[in-house]
Short mmCIF file of C-alpha atoms and ligand atoms in Angstrom, two decimals:
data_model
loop_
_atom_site.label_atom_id
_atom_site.label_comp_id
_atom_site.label_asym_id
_atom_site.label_seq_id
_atom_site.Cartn_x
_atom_site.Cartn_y
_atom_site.Cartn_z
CA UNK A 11 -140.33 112.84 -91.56
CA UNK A 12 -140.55 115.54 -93.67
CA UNK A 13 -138.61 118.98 -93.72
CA UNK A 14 -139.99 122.47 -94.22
CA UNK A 15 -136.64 124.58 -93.93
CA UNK A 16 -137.53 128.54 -93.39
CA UNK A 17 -135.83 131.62 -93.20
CA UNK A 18 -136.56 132.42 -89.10
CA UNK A 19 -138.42 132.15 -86.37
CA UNK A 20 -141.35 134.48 -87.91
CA UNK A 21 -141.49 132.26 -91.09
CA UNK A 22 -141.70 129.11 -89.05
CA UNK A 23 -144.21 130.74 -86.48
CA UNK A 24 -146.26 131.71 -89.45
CA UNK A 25 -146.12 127.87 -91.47
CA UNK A 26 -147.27 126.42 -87.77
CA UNK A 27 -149.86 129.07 -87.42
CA UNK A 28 -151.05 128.31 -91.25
CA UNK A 29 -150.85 124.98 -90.93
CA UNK A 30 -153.15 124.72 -87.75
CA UNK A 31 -155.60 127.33 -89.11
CA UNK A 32 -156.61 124.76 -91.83
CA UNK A 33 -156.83 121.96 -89.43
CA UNK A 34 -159.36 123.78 -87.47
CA UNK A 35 -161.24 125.07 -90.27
CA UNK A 36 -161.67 121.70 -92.29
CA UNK A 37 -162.26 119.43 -89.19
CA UNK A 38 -165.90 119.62 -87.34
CA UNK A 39 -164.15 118.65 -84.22
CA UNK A 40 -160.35 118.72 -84.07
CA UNK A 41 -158.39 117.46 -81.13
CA UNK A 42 -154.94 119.70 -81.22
CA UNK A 43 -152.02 118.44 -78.56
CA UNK A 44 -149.96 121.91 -77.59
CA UNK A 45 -146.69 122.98 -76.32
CA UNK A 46 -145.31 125.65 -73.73
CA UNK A 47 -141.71 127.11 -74.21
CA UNK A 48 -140.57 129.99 -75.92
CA UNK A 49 -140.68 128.26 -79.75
CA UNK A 50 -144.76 128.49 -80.16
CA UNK A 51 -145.70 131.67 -78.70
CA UNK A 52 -145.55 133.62 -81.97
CA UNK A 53 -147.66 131.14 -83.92
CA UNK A 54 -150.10 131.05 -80.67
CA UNK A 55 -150.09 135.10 -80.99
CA UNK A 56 -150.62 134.86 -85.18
CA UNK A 57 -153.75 132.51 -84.27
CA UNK A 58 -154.93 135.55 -81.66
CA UNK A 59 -154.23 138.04 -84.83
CA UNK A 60 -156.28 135.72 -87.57
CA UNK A 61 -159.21 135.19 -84.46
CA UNK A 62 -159.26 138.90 -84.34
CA UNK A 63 -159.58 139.32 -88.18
CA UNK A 64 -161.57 136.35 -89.38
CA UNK A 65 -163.35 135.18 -85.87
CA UNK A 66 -161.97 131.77 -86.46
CA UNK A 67 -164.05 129.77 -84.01
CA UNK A 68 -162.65 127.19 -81.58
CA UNK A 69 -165.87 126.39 -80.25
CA UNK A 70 -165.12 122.34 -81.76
CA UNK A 71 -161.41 122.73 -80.99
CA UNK A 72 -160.26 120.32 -78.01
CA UNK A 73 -156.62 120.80 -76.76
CA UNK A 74 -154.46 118.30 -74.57
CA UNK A 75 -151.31 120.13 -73.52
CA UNK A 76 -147.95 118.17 -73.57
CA UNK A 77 -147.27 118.73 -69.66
CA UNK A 78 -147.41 120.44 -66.42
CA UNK A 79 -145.03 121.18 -63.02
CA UNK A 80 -145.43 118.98 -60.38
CA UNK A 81 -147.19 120.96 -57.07
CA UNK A 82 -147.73 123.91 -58.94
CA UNK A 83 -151.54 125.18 -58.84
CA UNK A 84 -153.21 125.96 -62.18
CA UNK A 85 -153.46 129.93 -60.86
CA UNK A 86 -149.61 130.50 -60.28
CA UNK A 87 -148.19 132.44 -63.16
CA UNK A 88 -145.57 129.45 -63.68
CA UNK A 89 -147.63 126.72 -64.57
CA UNK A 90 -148.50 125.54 -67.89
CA UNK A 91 -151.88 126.40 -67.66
CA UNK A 92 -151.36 129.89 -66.84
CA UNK A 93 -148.91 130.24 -69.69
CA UNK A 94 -151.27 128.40 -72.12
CA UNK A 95 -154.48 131.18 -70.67
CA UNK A 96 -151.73 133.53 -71.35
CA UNK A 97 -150.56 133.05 -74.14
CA UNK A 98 -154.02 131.54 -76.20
CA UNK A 99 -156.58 130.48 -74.53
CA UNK A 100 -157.81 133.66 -72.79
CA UNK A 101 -157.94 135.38 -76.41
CA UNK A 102 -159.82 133.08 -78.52
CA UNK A 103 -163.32 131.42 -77.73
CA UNK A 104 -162.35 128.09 -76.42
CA UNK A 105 -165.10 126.56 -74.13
CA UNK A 106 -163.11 126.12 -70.93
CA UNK A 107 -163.94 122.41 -70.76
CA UNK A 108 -162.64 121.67 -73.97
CA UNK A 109 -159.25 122.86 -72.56
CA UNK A 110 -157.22 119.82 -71.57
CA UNK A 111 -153.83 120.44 -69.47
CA UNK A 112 -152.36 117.38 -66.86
CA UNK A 113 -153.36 118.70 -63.12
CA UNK A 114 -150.02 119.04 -61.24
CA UNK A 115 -151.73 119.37 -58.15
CA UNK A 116 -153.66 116.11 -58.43
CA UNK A 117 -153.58 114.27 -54.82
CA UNK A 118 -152.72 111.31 -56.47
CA UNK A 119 -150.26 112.36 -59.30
CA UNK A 120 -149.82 108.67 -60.45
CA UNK A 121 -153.39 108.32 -61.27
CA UNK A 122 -153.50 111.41 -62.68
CA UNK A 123 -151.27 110.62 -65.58
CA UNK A 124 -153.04 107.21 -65.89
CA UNK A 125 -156.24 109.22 -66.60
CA UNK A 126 -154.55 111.52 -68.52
CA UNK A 127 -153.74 108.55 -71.25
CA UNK A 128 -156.55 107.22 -70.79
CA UNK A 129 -158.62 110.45 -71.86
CA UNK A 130 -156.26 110.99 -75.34
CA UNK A 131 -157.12 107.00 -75.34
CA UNK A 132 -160.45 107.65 -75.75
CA UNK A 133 -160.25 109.99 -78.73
CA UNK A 134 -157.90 107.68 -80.27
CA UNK A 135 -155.14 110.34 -79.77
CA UNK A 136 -155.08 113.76 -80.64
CA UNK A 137 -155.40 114.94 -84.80
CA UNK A 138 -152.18 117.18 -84.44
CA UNK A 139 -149.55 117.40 -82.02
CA UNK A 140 -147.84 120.51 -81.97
CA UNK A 141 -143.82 120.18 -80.39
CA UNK A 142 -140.47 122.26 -79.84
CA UNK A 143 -137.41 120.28 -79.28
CA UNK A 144 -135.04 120.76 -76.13
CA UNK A 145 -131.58 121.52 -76.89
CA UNK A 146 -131.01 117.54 -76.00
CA UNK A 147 -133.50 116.59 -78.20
CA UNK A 148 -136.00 115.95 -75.71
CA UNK A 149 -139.89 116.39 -76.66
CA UNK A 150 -142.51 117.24 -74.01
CA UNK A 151 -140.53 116.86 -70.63
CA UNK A 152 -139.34 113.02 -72.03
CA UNK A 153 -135.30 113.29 -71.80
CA UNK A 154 -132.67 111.40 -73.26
CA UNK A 155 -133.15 107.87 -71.55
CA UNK A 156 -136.85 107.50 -71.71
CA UNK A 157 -137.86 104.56 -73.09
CA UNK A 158 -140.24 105.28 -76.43
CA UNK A 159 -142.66 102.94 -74.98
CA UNK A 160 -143.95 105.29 -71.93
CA UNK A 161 -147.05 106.52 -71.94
CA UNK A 162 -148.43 109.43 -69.89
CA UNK A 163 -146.05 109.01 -66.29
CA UNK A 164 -144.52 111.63 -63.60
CA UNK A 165 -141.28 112.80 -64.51
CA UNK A 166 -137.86 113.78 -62.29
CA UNK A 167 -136.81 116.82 -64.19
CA UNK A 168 -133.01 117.01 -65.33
CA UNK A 169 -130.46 119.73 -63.82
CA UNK A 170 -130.12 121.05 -67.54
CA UNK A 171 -133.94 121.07 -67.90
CA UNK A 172 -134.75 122.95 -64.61
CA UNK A 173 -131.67 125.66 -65.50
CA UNK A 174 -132.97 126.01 -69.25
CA UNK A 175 -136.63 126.75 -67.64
CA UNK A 176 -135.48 128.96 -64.95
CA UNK A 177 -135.32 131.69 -66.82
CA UNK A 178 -139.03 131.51 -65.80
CA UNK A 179 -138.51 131.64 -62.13
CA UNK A 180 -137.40 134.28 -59.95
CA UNK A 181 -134.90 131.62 -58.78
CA UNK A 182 -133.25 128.37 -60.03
CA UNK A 183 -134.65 126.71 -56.53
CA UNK A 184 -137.97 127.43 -57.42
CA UNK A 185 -138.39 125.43 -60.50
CA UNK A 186 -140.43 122.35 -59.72
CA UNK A 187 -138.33 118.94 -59.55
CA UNK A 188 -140.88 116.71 -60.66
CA UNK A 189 -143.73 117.48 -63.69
CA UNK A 190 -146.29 115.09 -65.12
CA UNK A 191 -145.80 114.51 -69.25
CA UNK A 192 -147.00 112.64 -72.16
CA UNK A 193 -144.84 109.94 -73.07
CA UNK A 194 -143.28 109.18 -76.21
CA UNK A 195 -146.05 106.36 -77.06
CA UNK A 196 -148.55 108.84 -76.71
CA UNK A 197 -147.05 111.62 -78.40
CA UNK A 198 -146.76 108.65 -81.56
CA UNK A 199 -150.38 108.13 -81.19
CA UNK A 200 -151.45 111.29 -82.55
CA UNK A 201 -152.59 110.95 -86.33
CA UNK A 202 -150.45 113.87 -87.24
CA UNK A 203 -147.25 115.54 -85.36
CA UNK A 204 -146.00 119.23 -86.14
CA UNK A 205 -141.81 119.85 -84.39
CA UNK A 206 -140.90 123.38 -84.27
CA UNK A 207 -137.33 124.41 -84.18
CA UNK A 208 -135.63 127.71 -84.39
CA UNK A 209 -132.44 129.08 -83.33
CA UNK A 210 -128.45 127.59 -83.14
CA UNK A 211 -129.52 126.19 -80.06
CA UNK A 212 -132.03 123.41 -81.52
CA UNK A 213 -129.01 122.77 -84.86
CA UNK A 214 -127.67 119.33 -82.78
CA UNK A 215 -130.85 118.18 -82.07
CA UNK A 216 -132.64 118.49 -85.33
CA UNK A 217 -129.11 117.36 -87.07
CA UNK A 218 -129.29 114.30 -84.90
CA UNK A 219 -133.24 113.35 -84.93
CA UNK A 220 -132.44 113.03 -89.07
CA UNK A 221 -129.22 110.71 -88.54
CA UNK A 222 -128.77 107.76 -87.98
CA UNK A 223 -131.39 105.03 -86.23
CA UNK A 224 -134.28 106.33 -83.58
CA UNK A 225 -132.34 106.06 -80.41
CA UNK A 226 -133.25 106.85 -76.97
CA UNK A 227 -130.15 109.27 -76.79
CA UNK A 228 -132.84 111.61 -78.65
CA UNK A 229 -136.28 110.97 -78.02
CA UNK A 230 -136.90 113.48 -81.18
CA UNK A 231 -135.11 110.81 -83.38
CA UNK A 232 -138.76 108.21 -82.32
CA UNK A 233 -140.21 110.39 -84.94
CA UNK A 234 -139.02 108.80 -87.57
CA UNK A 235 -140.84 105.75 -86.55
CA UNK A 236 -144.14 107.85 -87.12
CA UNK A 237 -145.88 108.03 -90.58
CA UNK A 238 -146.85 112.01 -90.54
CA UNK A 239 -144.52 113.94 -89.45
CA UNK A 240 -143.78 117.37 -90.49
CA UNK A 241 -140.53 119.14 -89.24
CA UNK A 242 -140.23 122.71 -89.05
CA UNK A 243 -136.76 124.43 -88.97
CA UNK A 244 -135.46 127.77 -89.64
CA UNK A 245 -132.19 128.11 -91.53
CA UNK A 246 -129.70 128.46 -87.80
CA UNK A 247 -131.74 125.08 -86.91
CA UNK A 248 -131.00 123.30 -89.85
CA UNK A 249 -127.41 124.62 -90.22
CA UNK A 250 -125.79 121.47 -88.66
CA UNK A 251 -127.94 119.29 -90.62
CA UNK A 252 -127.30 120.91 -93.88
CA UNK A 253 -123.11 121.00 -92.82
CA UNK A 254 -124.16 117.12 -92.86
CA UNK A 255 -126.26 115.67 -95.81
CA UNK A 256 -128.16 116.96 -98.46
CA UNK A 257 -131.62 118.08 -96.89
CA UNK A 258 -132.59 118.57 -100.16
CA UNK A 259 -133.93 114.78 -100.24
CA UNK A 260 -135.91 115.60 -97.11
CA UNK A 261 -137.57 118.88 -98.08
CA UNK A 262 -141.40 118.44 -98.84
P1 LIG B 23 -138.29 126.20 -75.98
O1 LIG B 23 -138.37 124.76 -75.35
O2 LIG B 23 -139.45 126.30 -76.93
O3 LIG B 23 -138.41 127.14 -74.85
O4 LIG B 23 -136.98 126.28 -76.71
C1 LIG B 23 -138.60 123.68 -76.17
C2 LIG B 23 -138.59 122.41 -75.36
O5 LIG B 23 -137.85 122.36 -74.36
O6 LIG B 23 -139.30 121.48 -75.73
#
């Protein structure tokens, strides 16, 4: 894994943003795994700015989103999809059926993950995987616990998780219980893998997914297990780290 340490969260937003931009302009056809949460919405508005200044064209870009609620339909403003329209989608020119995103709503949710896999199968997994980290180091909606050899599967959501995500409800009982997610062993079959972190909040987790052995305390930690990996941080994320070891080592 390597470590790009940066000021803040606009510095880091802008690297991710950068760093996609020349994926999508050097590839014919690139196939880019995304994220929800609050961590990539800056770089997702930067790419809105630079497709407003330089028409950057995603008419060969193909995107397979990390997750979705359980039950939720595509339309309702909580859903992944609506946040991804939101937030991207609706503001670049994407072909619609290039946009990937698990359907929570699937009559046969089981089946819909197995597809799900077997779709990123089929490309051989995606060229870049864009991630945040959860506070307990979880990536996509894979929580401490989750064995690093799951692939695509339905998911019971943690208390912690639901609470940290209810801050996009109107109510703590409204967040779903149950969402459909990448595993880790597809997340590790993308060729490349981008992990976002700003803030205090993310310091234990990144501080922990560079100690020590891979462990399923952290699902982050897999990571190092990957060949190319490129780690993100802004200087509160990387405080507990530094207070640690000499990043210095791990800085690209
Ligand atoms: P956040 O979530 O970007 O909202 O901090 C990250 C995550 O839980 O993976």
């Amino acid at each position: 894994m390597k470590l790009v340490k940066v000021r803040d969260h606009e510095e880091m937003s802008a690297f991710a943003a950068k760093f996609i931009l020349d994926k999508i302009k050097s590839n014919k056809k690139v196939a880019l795994g995304l994220a929800t949460g609050g961590t990539p919405v800056r770089t997702y508005e930067m790419l809105i700015e630079d497709y407003q200044k330089n028409y950057t064209s995603y008419q060969n870009v193909f995107t397979y989103n990390l997750d979705e609620y359980e039950g939720i339909a595509p339309d309702d403003p909580n859903s992944y999809h609506a946040f991804m329209f939101k937030h991207l989608f609706d503001h670049i020119n994407i072909p619609k059926k290039n946009v990937h995103i698990p359907n929570g709503l699937s009559n046969d949710i089981l089946l819909e993950a197995i597809n799900y896999e077997a779709m990123i199968d089929e490309i051989g997994g995606v060229d870049l995987q864009l991630l945040g980290i959860g506070q307990n180091g979880h990536i996509g909606f894979n929580e401490p616990g989750t064995p690093f050899d799951r692939e695509t599967h339905v998911v019971t959501l943690t208390e912690s998780t639901r609470k940290a995500n209810s801050r996009y409800f109107e109510s703590n009982d409204q967040v779903p219980k149950k969402a459909i997610t990448m595993g880790i062993a597809t997340i590790l079959k993308s060729k490349e893998i981008l992990l976002l972190a700003s803030g205090e909040s993310k310091a234990k987790a990144i501080c922990r997914m560079f100690t020590g052995e891979p462990g399923t305390d952290c699902p982050a930690s897999v990571l190092k297990n990957h060949p190319n990996v490129v780690v993100v941080a802004d200087e509160k994320a990387v405080s507990k780290l530094e207070a640690t070891m000499n990043v210095e080592l791990l800085l690209r």
